[in-house]
Amino acid sequence: DNWLSKVYIVTSDETFISDLRQANFGNAISNIEEIPEPQLCYTPNDYSLAWSQTDLDLIKAKEAWDIIGSIPRIPIGVTDQPFDTTHPDLCGQFIDVIGKGYATDYHGTSVSGILGAITNNGIGLSSVSLGAKIYASNNYVSSEVLKLAQLGCKVINCSWTYRCHYIVADDTLYRQLRDDWNTVVVFAAGNNPYPDCGAAGLGGKAYPASYPSVLSVTSIGHAQPIGSTGKLYGLDNWADCFDAIIGDSTSGYMRNSAVDVCAPGYKVPVLMDATSGGYDAQSGTSFAAPLVTATVCLMRSINPCLSAVEVMQMVKDAADTSIYSIPYNQRYRGRLGTGRLDVAKSCLLAAQTATKTLNVPTIFNSSTIVKANYAIKNTSSVLVKNSANVQFKARHNIELNAGFEVELGAIFSAEIDPNLTVSCE
């Protein structure tokens, strides 16, 4: 209406806003209001229920969930064992479990919970993927990774290692999985500084994590602010710090030039077997890797047209490089990847590539359907002529900005459909 047409929104840096507050500007002139920072819309009802999920806070999982919204998630592959398919947070989550595992511990269950625990079910924990379905194999060998790719998995988690044994055939296989099968494979960088890796693990490389065609993930802390004096289970576990016990380089895990990114890996909240109470916190790069894998799941759900190479680069580009400004990480420069995993920024990069932007003057004269894997918006003038029937369809949102005009007699419709099928050609 006439009054609202005279309202202006002004954005500025915090210094200017602070000056206005100190000058009591809002009371000095009528109708001046401060707009608060927007709050996240979605926090699952099981977030931090069984255990404080400071790991997800650090990597900005909640912010990523607002980006993906209700877009369905692609399935995740995992080679591990054993898998407790009856766990309350995993019941019904497995599309298939290949083979029969011999291990009697919790490892596969814990990794699977980080990958795809049922989220917003009022019990346990939330998962980064918001409960993506899982293809699991009880055989953690490279041939099983290929099998999961052949089943259609576009992201596969491998929280295991062949120690320091480079295998030419494996190197070739993982390159083909990336380039020919368009599959992102994520590996834990390894825990122990194996002597045969060279220099007691300081720069030595474990495989398959260190092949250039996979994403290698090592661990950093998450549970306590830097400088905290109290320990958790004997660990400092300072946020974004590599040493589990500050100053003790032997308390950290594998770090080398082949690591692509780091993620929380000390006392990470996980699912356990029933005899352990169902939930606990565990340490290891095994539990850092699935945080990255679940992030890739969100990214490829947002934009299924991204190649494996593009996704891997986005994860590395989005990583928070500020970890290297922390004094305690200085001696590990270049060995913790490009930085700490940032789920929200990774998803934002994926969303930007899946947004159809009309950034030049556009005129629609006939029947036209415009589709987008994520969003549609105009940054320039758009005219729908009176003879046209134009439909905008997107999986997340449609944003109509200044300069968008529909002539009398034209037909225009906008539809949000999270299940929309969009050609990648």
CSV table of C-alpha atoms in Angstrom, one decimal:
chain,number,residue,atom,x,y,z
A,1,ASP,CA,0.0,0.0,0.0
A,2,ASN,CA,1.0,3.6,-0.1
A,3,TRP,CA,2.6,3.6,3.4
A,4,LEU,CA,4.7,0.4,2.8
A,5,SER,CA,5.9,1.8,-0.5
A,6,LYS,CA,7.7,4.4,1.5
A,7,VAL,CA,9.6,1.9,3.7
A,8,TYR,CA,13.3,1.4,3.1
A,9,ILE,CA,15.5,-1.3,4.4
A,10,VAL,CA,19.1,-0.2,5.1
A,11,THR,CA,21.9,-2.7,5.6
A,12,SER,CA,25.3,-1.7,7.1
A,13,ASP,CA,28.2,-3.0,9.0
A,14,GLU,CA,28.0,-3.7,12.7
A,15,THR,CA,30.0,-0.5,13.6
A,16,PHE,CA,27.4,1.8,12.1
A,17,ILE,CA,24.5,-0.1,13.7
A,18,SER,CA,26.3,0.1,17.1
A,19,ASP,CA,26.7,3.9,16.7
A,20,LEU,CA,23.0,4.2,16.0
A,21,ARG,CA,22.2,2.2,19.1
A,22,GLN,CA,24.4,4.4,21.3
A,23,ALA,CA,22.8,7.5,19.9
A,24,ASN,CA,19.3,6.1,20.7
A,25,PHE,CA,18.5,6.8,17.1
A,26,GLY,CA,15.3,4.8,17.0
A,27,ASN,CA,13.7,6.9,19.7
A,28,ALA,CA,14.9,10.2,18.2
A,29,ILE,CA,13.1,9.7,14.9
A,30,SER,CA,9.8,7.8,14.7
A,31,ASN,CA,9.4,4.7,12.6
A,32,ILE,CA,13.0,3.6,12.7
A,33,GLU,CA,13.2,-0.1,13.7
A,34,GLU,CA,16.1,-2.5,13.9
A,35,ILE,CA,15.6,-5.8,12.1
A,36,PRO,CA,17.1,-8.6,14.1
A,37,GLU,CA,19.4,-11.3,12.7
A,38,PRO,CA,17.2,-14.1,11.2
A,39,GLN,CA,17.1,-17.3,13.3
A,40,LEU,CA,17.4,-20.8,11.8
A,41,CYS,CA,14.0,-22.3,11.2
A,42,TYR,CA,14.8,-26.0,11.7
A,43,THR,CA,16.3,-27.7,14.7
A,44,PRO,CA,15.3,-31.4,14.8
A,45,ASN,CA,13.7,-32.5,18.1
A,46,ASP,CA,16.4,-35.1,18.6
A,47,TYR,CA,19.3,-32.7,18.2
A,48,SER,CA,21.8,-33.3,21.0
A,49,LEU,CA,19.2,-35.4,22.8
A,50,ALA,CA,21.4,-38.3,23.7
A,51,TRP,CA,24.7,-36.4,23.5
A,52,SER,CA,25.7,-32.8,23.0
A,53,GLN,CA,26.3,-32.5,19.2
A,54,THR,CA,28.9,-29.8,19.3
A,55,ASP,CA,30.5,-31.5,16.3
A,56,LEU,CA,27.5,-30.5,14.2
A,57,ASP,CA,27.5,-27.0,15.6
A,58,LEU,CA,31.1,-26.5,14.6
A,59,ILE,CA,30.6,-27.6,11.0
A,60,LYS,CA,27.4,-25.5,10.7
A,61,ALA,CA,25.0,-28.4,10.0
A,62,LYS,CA,21.9,-26.4,11.0
A,63,GLU,CA,22.6,-23.7,8.5
A,64,ALA,CA,22.9,-26.3,5.8
A,65,TRP,CA,19.6,-27.8,6.7
A,66,ASP,CA,17.9,-24.5,6.0
A,67,ILE,CA,19.6,-24.5,2.5
A,68,ILE,CA,18.4,-28.0,1.5
A,69,GLY,CA,14.9,-27.8,3.0
A,70,SER,CA,12.7,-30.7,2.0
A,71,ILE,CA,14.7,-31.8,-1.1
A,72,PRO,CA,14.9,-35.6,-0.9
A,73,ARG,CA,18.4,-37.0,-0.1
A,74,ILE,CA,20.3,-39.4,-2.3
A,75,PRO,CA,21.3,-42.7,-0.7
A,76,ILE,CA,24.7,-43.1,0.9
A,77,GLY,CA,27.0,-46.1,0.4
A,78,VAL,CA,29.2,-47.4,3.3
A,79,THR,CA,31.8,-50.3,3.5
A,80,ASP,CA,32.2,-51.2,7.2
A,81,GLN,CA,30.9,-53.7,9.8
A,82,PRO,CA,28.9,-54.6,11.8
A,83,PHE,CA,25.6,-52.9,11.2
A,84,ASP,CA,22.8,-53.0,13.8
A,85,THR,CA,19.8,-52.7,11.7
A,86,THR,CA,17.5,-52.9,14.7
A,87,HIS,CA,18.9,-49.8,16.4
A,88,PRO,CA,16.1,-47.4,17.1
A,89,ASP,CA,17.9,-44.6,15.2
A,90,LEU,CA,18.7,-46.9,12.2
A,91,CYS,CA,15.6,-49.1,11.9
A,92,GLY,CA,14.4,-49.0,8.3
A,93,GLN,CA,17.4,-46.9,7.2
A,94,PHE,CA,19.2,-49.6,5.3
A,95,ILE,CA,18.2,-50.2,1.7
A,96,ASP,CA,20.4,-53.3,1.7
A,97,VAL,CA,23.2,-54.8,3.7
A,98,ILE,CA,25.6,-56.9,1.6
A,99,GLY,CA,27.4,-59.8,3.1
A,100,LYS,CA,27.7,-60.9,6.8
A,101,GLY,CA,30.2,-59.2,9.0
A,102,TYR,CA,32.4,-61.0,11.6
A,103,ALA,CA,33.1,-58.0,13.9
A,104,THR,CA,31.3,-57.9,17.2
A,105,ASP,CA,31.9,-54.2,18.1
A,106,TYR,CA,29.9,-51.0,17.2
A,107,HIS,CA,32.1,-49.5,14.4
A,108,GLY,CA,29.7,-49.9,11.4
A,109,THR,CA,26.7,-48.9,13.5
A,110,SER,CA,28.5,-45.8,14.7
A,111,VAL,CA,29.6,-44.7,11.3
A,112,SER,CA,26.1,-45.4,9.9
A,113,GLY,CA,24.5,-43.3,12.6
A,114,ILE,CA,26.7,-40.3,11.6
A,115,LEU,CA,25.8,-40.9,8.0
A,116,GLY,CA,22.0,-41.4,8.3
A,117,ALA,CA,20.5,-41.7,11.7
A,118,ILE,CA,16.8,-41.1,11.6
A,119,THR,CA,16.4,-37.4,12.4
A,120,ASN,CA,13.6,-35.6,14.1
A,121,ASN,CA,12.2,-38.8,15.6
A,122,GLY,CA,12.4,-37.6,19.2
A,123,ILE,CA,15.2,-40.0,20.3
A,124,GLY,CA,18.9,-40.2,20.1
A,125,LEU,CA,20.8,-38.0,17.7
A,126,SER,CA,20.5,-36.0,14.5
A,127,SER,CA,22.5,-36.9,11.4
A,128,VAL,CA,24.0,-34.4,8.9
A,129,SER,CA,22.1,-36.0,6.0
A,130,LEU,CA,18.8,-35.7,8.0
A,131,GLY,CA,18.3,-39.4,7.7
A,132,ALA,CA,19.4,-40.4,4.2
A,133,LYS,CA,19.0,-44.1,3.3
A,134,ILE,CA,22.0,-46.4,3.3
A,135,TYR,CA,23.5,-49.1,1.1
A,136,ALA,CA,25.9,-51.0,3.3
A,137,SER,CA,28.5,-53.7,2.7
A,138,ASN,CA,30.1,-55.7,5.5
A,139,ASN,CA,33.2,-56.2,3.4
A,140,TYR,CA,35.6,-53.2,3.7
A,141,VAL,CA,37.7,-53.8,0.6
A,142,SER,CA,38.1,-51.8,-2.6
A,143,SER,CA,36.1,-54.3,-4.7
A,144,GLU,CA,33.1,-53.7,-2.4
A,145,VAL,CA,33.4,-49.9,-3.0
A,146,LEU,CA,33.1,-50.6,-6.7
A,147,LYS,CA,30.1,-52.8,-6.1
A,148,LEU,CA,28.3,-50.0,-4.2
A,149,ALA,CA,29.1,-47.6,-7.1
A,150,GLN,CA,27.6,-50.1,-9.5
A,151,LEU,CA,24.5,-50.2,-7.4
A,152,GLY,CA,24.1,-46.4,-8.0
A,153,CYS,CA,25.7,-44.9,-4.9
A,154,LYS,CA,27.2,-41.5,-5.8
A,155,VAL,CA,28.9,-41.0,-2.4
A,156,ILE,CA,30.5,-43.8,-0.4
A,157,ASN,CA,32.1,-43.7,3.1
A,158,CYS,CA,35.2,-45.8,3.9
A,159,SER,CA,36.3,-45.6,7.5
A,160,TRP,CA,39.2,-48.1,7.1
A,161,THR,CA,42.7,-48.3,5.8
A,162,TYR,CA,45.3,-50.6,4.2
A,163,ARG,CA,47.9,-48.7,6.4
A,164,CYS,CA,50.7,-47.5,4.2
A,165,HIS,CA,50.5,-49.9,1.3
A,166,TYR,CA,50.2,-48.2,-2.0
A,167,ILE,CA,48.5,-50.4,-4.6
A,168,VAL,CA,48.6,-49.4,-8.3
A,169,ALA,CA,45.4,-51.3,-9.1
A,170,ASP,CA,43.5,-49.5,-6.3
A,171,ASP,CA,44.8,-46.1,-7.4
A,172,THR,CA,43.5,-46.8,-10.9
A,173,LEU,CA,40.2,-48.1,-9.5
A,174,TYR,CA,39.4,-45.0,-7.4
A,175,ARG,CA,40.3,-42.8,-10.3
A,176,GLN,CA,37.8,-44.6,-12.4
A,177,LEU,CA,35.2,-44.5,-9.7
A,178,ARG,CA,35.5,-40.7,-9.7
A,179,ASP,CA,35.8,-40.1,-13.4
A,180,ASP,CA,33.8,-43.0,-15.0
A,181,TRP,CA,31.3,-43.8,-12.3
A,182,ASN,CA,30.9,-40.2,-11.1
A,183,THR,CA,31.2,-41.4,-7.5
A,184,VAL,CA,32.7,-39.4,-4.6
A,185,VAL,CA,34.6,-41.8,-2.2
A,186,VAL,CA,35.5,-40.5,1.2
A,187,PHE,CA,38.2,-42.1,3.3
A,188,ALA,CA,39.3,-41.7,6.9
A,189,ALA,CA,42.9,-40.6,6.8
A,190,GLY,CA,43.9,-43.1,9.5
A,191,ASN,CA,44.5,-43.0,13.2
A,192,ASN,CA,47.8,-44.4,14.1
A,193,PRO,CA,51.1,-42.8,13.1
A,194,TYR,CA,52.2,-46.2,11.6
A,195,PRO,CA,56.0,-46.5,11.6
A,196,ASP,CA,56.0,-47.8,8.0
A,197,CYS,CA,54.3,-44.6,6.9
A,198,GLY,CA,57.5,-42.6,7.5
A,199,ALA,CA,58.5,-40.1,10.1
A,200,ALA,CA,56.2,-41.7,12.7
A,201,GLY,CA,53.1,-40.5,10.8
A,202,LEU,CA,54.3,-36.9,10.5
A,203,GLY,CA,53.7,-36.5,6.8
A,204,GLY,CA,53.5,-40.2,6.1
A,205,LYS,CA,50.5,-41.4,4.1
A,206,ALA,CA,48.0,-44.2,4.6
A,207,TYR,CA,46.0,-45.7,1.8
A,208,PRO,CA,43.5,-45.8,0.1
A,209,ALA,CA,42.9,-42.4,1.8
A,210,SER,CA,45.9,-40.8,0.1
A,211,TYR,CA,45.0,-41.6,-3.5
A,212,PRO,CA,44.4,-38.2,-5.3
A,213,SER,CA,40.9,-39.3,-6.5
A,214,VAL,CA,39.3,-39.7,-3.1
A,215,LEU,CA,38.6,-37.3,-0.3
A,216,SER,CA,40.9,-37.9,2.7
A,217,VAL,CA,39.6,-36.7,6.1
A,218,THR,CA,41.5,-36.2,9.4
A,219,SER,CA,40.3,-35.1,12.8
A,220,ILE,CA,40.1,-31.9,14.8
A,221,GLY,CA,38.5,-31.1,18.1
A,222,HIS,CA,35.0,-29.6,18.7
A,223,ALA,CA,33.7,-30.0,22.2
A,224,GLN,CA,35.4,-27.1,24.1
A,225,PRO,CA,36.5,-23.5,23.3
A,226,ILE,CA,40.2,-22.9,22.9
A,227,GLY,CA,41.8,-22.3,26.3
A,228,SER,CA,39.4,-24.4,28.3
A,229,THR,CA,41.1,-26.0,31.3
A,230,GLY,CA,38.8,-29.0,31.9
A,231,LYS,CA,39.4,-32.2,30.0
A,232,LEU,CA,36.9,-34.6,28.5
A,233,TYR,CA,37.9,-38.2,29.0
A,234,GLY,CA,41.5,-37.0,29.3
A,235,LEU,CA,41.3,-34.9,26.1
A,236,ASP,CA,41.3,-31.2,25.7
A,237,ASN,CA,39.2,-31.5,22.6
A,238,TRP,CA,39.5,-27.8,21.7
A,239,ALA,CA,37.4,-26.7,18.8
A,240,ASP,CA,39.3,-26.6,15.5
A,241,CYS,CA,42.6,-27.8,17.1
A,242,PHE,CA,44.3,-30.9,15.7
A,243,ASP,CA,45.9,-32.1,19.0
A,244,ALA,CA,43.5,-34.1,21.1
A,245,ILE,CA,45.7,-33.2,24.0
A,246,ILE,CA,47.1,-29.8,23.3
A,247,GLY,CA,50.9,-29.8,22.8
A,248,ASP,CA,51.0,-33.6,22.4
A,249,SER,CA,51.5,-34.3,18.7
A,250,THR,CA,51.1,-38.1,19.4
A,251,SER,CA,47.6,-37.5,20.5
A,252,GLY,CA,46.5,-36.5,17.0
A,253,TYR,CA,45.9,-38.8,14.0
A,254,MET,CA,47.3,-39.0,10.5
A,255,ARG,CA,48.2,-35.7,8.9
A,256,ASN,CA,49.9,-35.3,5.6
A,257,SER,CA,49.8,-33.5,2.3
A,258,ALA,CA,47.2,-35.9,0.9
A,259,VAL,CA,44.6,-34.9,3.5
A,260,ASP,CA,41.8,-32.8,1.8
A,261,VAL,CA,39.8,-31.6,4.7
A,262,CYS,CA,39.4,-32.1,8.5
A,263,ALA,CA,36.3,-32.6,10.6
A,264,PRO,CA,35.5,-33.3,14.3
A,265,GLY,CA,36.9,-36.6,15.2
A,266,TYR,CA,37.5,-36.7,19.0
A,267,LYS,CA,34.7,-37.9,21.2
A,268,VAL,CA,32.1,-37.6,18.4
A,269,PRO,CA,28.5,-38.5,19.5
A,270,VAL,CA,27.7,-41.9,17.9
A,271,LEU,CA,25.3,-44.8,18.0
A,272,MET,CA,26.4,-47.9,19.9
A,273,ASP,CA,25.0,-51.4,20.5
A,274,ALA,CA,22.3,-51.9,23.0
A,275,THR,CA,24.7,-53.3,25.7
A,276,SER,CA,26.5,-49.9,25.6
A,277,GLY,CA,23.2,-48.0,26.1
A,278,GLY,CA,22.7,-47.3,22.5
A,279,TYR,CA,24.7,-44.0,22.4
A,280,ASP,CA,28.2,-42.9,23.3
A,281,ALA,CA,31.1,-40.7,22.1
A,282,GLN,CA,34.0,-42.2,20.2
A,283,SER,CA,37.3,-40.9,18.7
A,284,GLY,CA,39.0,-41.6,15.4
A,285,THR,CA,39.1,-40.4,11.8
A,286,SER,CA,36.5,-43.1,11.3
A,287,PHE,CA,34.0,-40.7,12.7
A,288,ALA,CA,35.3,-37.6,11.0
A,289,ALA,CA,35.0,-39.1,7.5
A,290,PRO,CA,31.2,-39.7,7.6
A,291,LEU,CA,30.6,-36.0,8.5
A,292,VAL,CA,32.2,-35.2,5.1
A,293,THR,CA,30.3,-38.1,3.3
A,294,ALA,CA,27.0,-36.9,4.6
A,295,THR,CA,27.8,-33.4,3.5
A,296,VAL,CA,28.5,-34.7,-0.1
A,297,CYS,CA,25.1,-36.4,0.2
A,298,LEU,CA,23.4,-33.0,0.8
A,299,MET,CA,25.3,-31.3,-2.0
A,300,ARG,CA,24.5,-34.0,-4.6
A,301,SER,CA,20.9,-34.0,-3.4
A,302,ILE,CA,20.7,-30.3,-4.0
A,303,ASN,CA,22.3,-30.5,-7.4
A,304,PRO,CA,22.4,-34.1,-8.9
A,305,CYS,CA,24.1,-32.6,-12.0
A,306,LEU,CA,27.4,-31.9,-10.3
A,307,SER,CA,30.3,-34.1,-11.2
A,308,ALA,CA,32.3,-36.0,-8.6
A,309,VAL,CA,35.3,-33.7,-9.4
A,310,GLU,CA,33.2,-30.6,-8.9
A,311,VAL,CA,31.8,-31.8,-5.6
A,312,MET,CA,35.2,-32.7,-4.2
A,313,GLN,CA,36.6,-29.3,-5.2
A,314,MET,CA,33.6,-27.5,-3.6
A,315,VAL,CA,34.1,-29.3,-0.3
A,316,LYS,CA,37.7,-28.2,-0.3
A,317,ASP,CA,37.0,-24.7,-1.4
A,318,ALA,CA,34.3,-24.3,1.3
A,319,ALA,CA,36.5,-25.5,4.1
A,320,ASP,CA,37.2,-22.9,6.9
A,321,THR,CA,40.9,-22.0,6.5
A,322,SER,CA,41.0,-20.1,9.8
A,323,ILE,CA,42.2,-23.3,11.5
A,324,TYR,CA,45.7,-22.5,10.3
A,325,SER,CA,45.6,-19.2,12.1
A,326,ILE,CA,45.3,-21.1,15.4
A,327,PRO,CA,48.8,-21.2,17.0
A,328,TYR,CA,48.4,-24.8,18.1
A,329,ASN,CA,47.9,-25.8,14.4
A,330,GLN,CA,50.9,-23.9,13.0
A,331,ARG,CA,53.2,-27.0,12.8
A,332,TYR,CA,50.5,-28.9,10.9
A,333,ARG,CA,50.2,-26.3,8.1
A,334,GLY,CA,49.4,-28.0,4.8
A,335,ARG,CA,48.7,-31.4,6.5
A,336,LEU,CA,45.1,-30.8,7.6
A,337,GLY,CA,43.7,-30.2,4.1
A,338,THR,CA,42.3,-26.9,3.0
A,339,GLY,CA,40.6,-26.4,6.3
A,340,ARG,CA,37.8,-27.6,8.5
A,341,LEU,CA,34.6,-28.9,7.0
A,342,ASP,CA,31.8,-26.2,6.5
A,343,VAL,CA,28.6,-28.0,5.6
A,344,ALA,CA,26.6,-24.8,5.1
A,345,LYS,CA,29.1,-23.2,2.7
A,346,SER,CA,29.5,-26.5,0.8
A,347,CYS,CA,25.7,-26.7,0.3
A,348,LEU,CA,25.5,-23.1,-0.6
A,349,LEU,CA,28.1,-23.6,-3.4
A,350,ALA,CA,26.0,-26.6,-4.7
A,351,ALA,CA,22.8,-24.5,-4.5
A,352,GLN,CA,24.4,-21.7,-6.5
A,353,THR,CA,25.3,-24.1,-9.3
A,354,ALA,CA,21.7,-25.3,-9.4
A,355,THR,CA,20.1,-21.9,-9.5
A,356,LYS,CA,18.7,-20.7,-12.8
A,357,THR,CA,19.4,-16.9,-12.9
A,358,LEU,CA,17.8,-14.7,-15.5
A,359,ASN,CA,20.6,-12.1,-15.5
A,360,VAL,CA,19.9,-10.4,-18.9
A,361,PRO,CA,16.7,-8.8,-20.1
A,362,THR,CA,14.3,-11.7,-21.0
A,363,ILE,CA,11.1,-11.7,-23.0
A,364,PHE,CA,8.8,-14.7,-23.0
A,365,ASN,CA,6.5,-14.7,-26.1
A,366,SER,CA,5.2,-18.3,-26.1
A,367,SER,CA,4.6,-21.3,-23.9
A,368,THR,CA,7.7,-21.9,-21.8
A,369,ILE,CA,8.7,-24.1,-18.8
A,370,VAL,CA,11.7,-23.0,-16.9
A,371,LYS,CA,13.1,-25.7,-14.5
A,372,ALA,CA,15.8,-25.5,-11.9
A,373,ASN,CA,17.4,-28.1,-9.6
A,374,TYR,CA,17.4,-25.6,-6.8
A,375,ALA,CA,16.1,-22.1,-7.4
A,376,ILE,CA,15.0,-19.6,-10.1
A,377,LYS,CA,15.5,-15.9,-9.8
A,378,ASN,CA,15.8,-12.8,-11.9
A,379,THR,CA,18.4,-10.1,-11.5
A,380,SER,CA,17.4,-8.3,-14.7
A,381,SER,CA,14.1,-7.4,-16.3
A,382,VAL,CA,11.7,-10.2,-17.3
A,383,LEU,CA,8.6,-9.7,-19.4
A,384,VAL,CA,5.9,-12.3,-19.9
A,385,LYS,CA,4.0,-11.1,-23.0
A,386,ASN,CA,0.2,-11.4,-23.2
A,387,SER,CA,0.4,-14.3,-25.6
A,388,ALA,CA,2.7,-16.4,-23.4
A,389,ASN,CA,2.0,-19.2,-20.9
A,390,VAL,CA,5.1,-19.4,-18.7
A,391,GLN,CA,5.8,-21.8,-15.9
A,392,PHE,CA,8.6,-21.6,-13.3
A,393,LYS,CA,9.4,-24.9,-11.5
A,394,ALA,CA,12.1,-25.3,-8.9
A,395,ARG,CA,13.0,-27.8,-6.2
A,396,HIS,CA,13.6,-25.3,-3.4
A,397,ASN,CA,12.5,-21.7,-4.1
A,398,ILE,CA,11.5,-19.1,-6.7
A,399,GLU,CA,12.5,-15.5,-6.2
A,400,LEU,CA,10.9,-12.8,-8.3
A,401,ASN,CA,12.8,-9.5,-8.1
A,402,ALA,CA,12.3,-5.9,-9.4
A,403,GLY,CA,11.8,-5.8,-13.2
A,404,PHE,CA,9.6,-8.9,-13.3
A,405,GLU,CA,6.4,-8.1,-15.3
A,406,VAL,CA,3.5,-10.1,-16.6
A,407,GLU,CA,1.3,-8.4,-19.2
A,408,LEU,CA,-2.5,-8.5,-19.0
A,409,GLY,CA,-3.7,-11.7,-20.7
A,410,ALA,CA,-0.6,-13.7,-20.1
A,411,ILE,CA,-0.4,-16.8,-17.9
A,412,PHE,CA,2.3,-17.2,-15.4
A,413,SER,CA,2.7,-19.8,-12.6
A,414,ALA,CA,5.4,-20.7,-10.1
A,415,GLU,CA,5.7,-24.1,-8.5
A,416,ILE,CA,8.0,-25.5,-5.8
A,417,ASP,CA,8.4,-29.3,-6.1
A,418,PRO,CA,11.2,-30.9,-4.1
A,419,ASN,CA,10.8,-34.1,-6.3
A,420,LEU,CA,11.1,-32.2,-9.6
A,421,THR,CA,13.0,-34.0,-12.3
A,422,VAL,CA,15.5,-31.7,-14.1
A,423,SER,CA,17.6,-32.8,-17.0
A,424,CYS,CA,21.4,-32.4,-16.5
A,425,GLU,CA,22.0,-31.8,-20.2
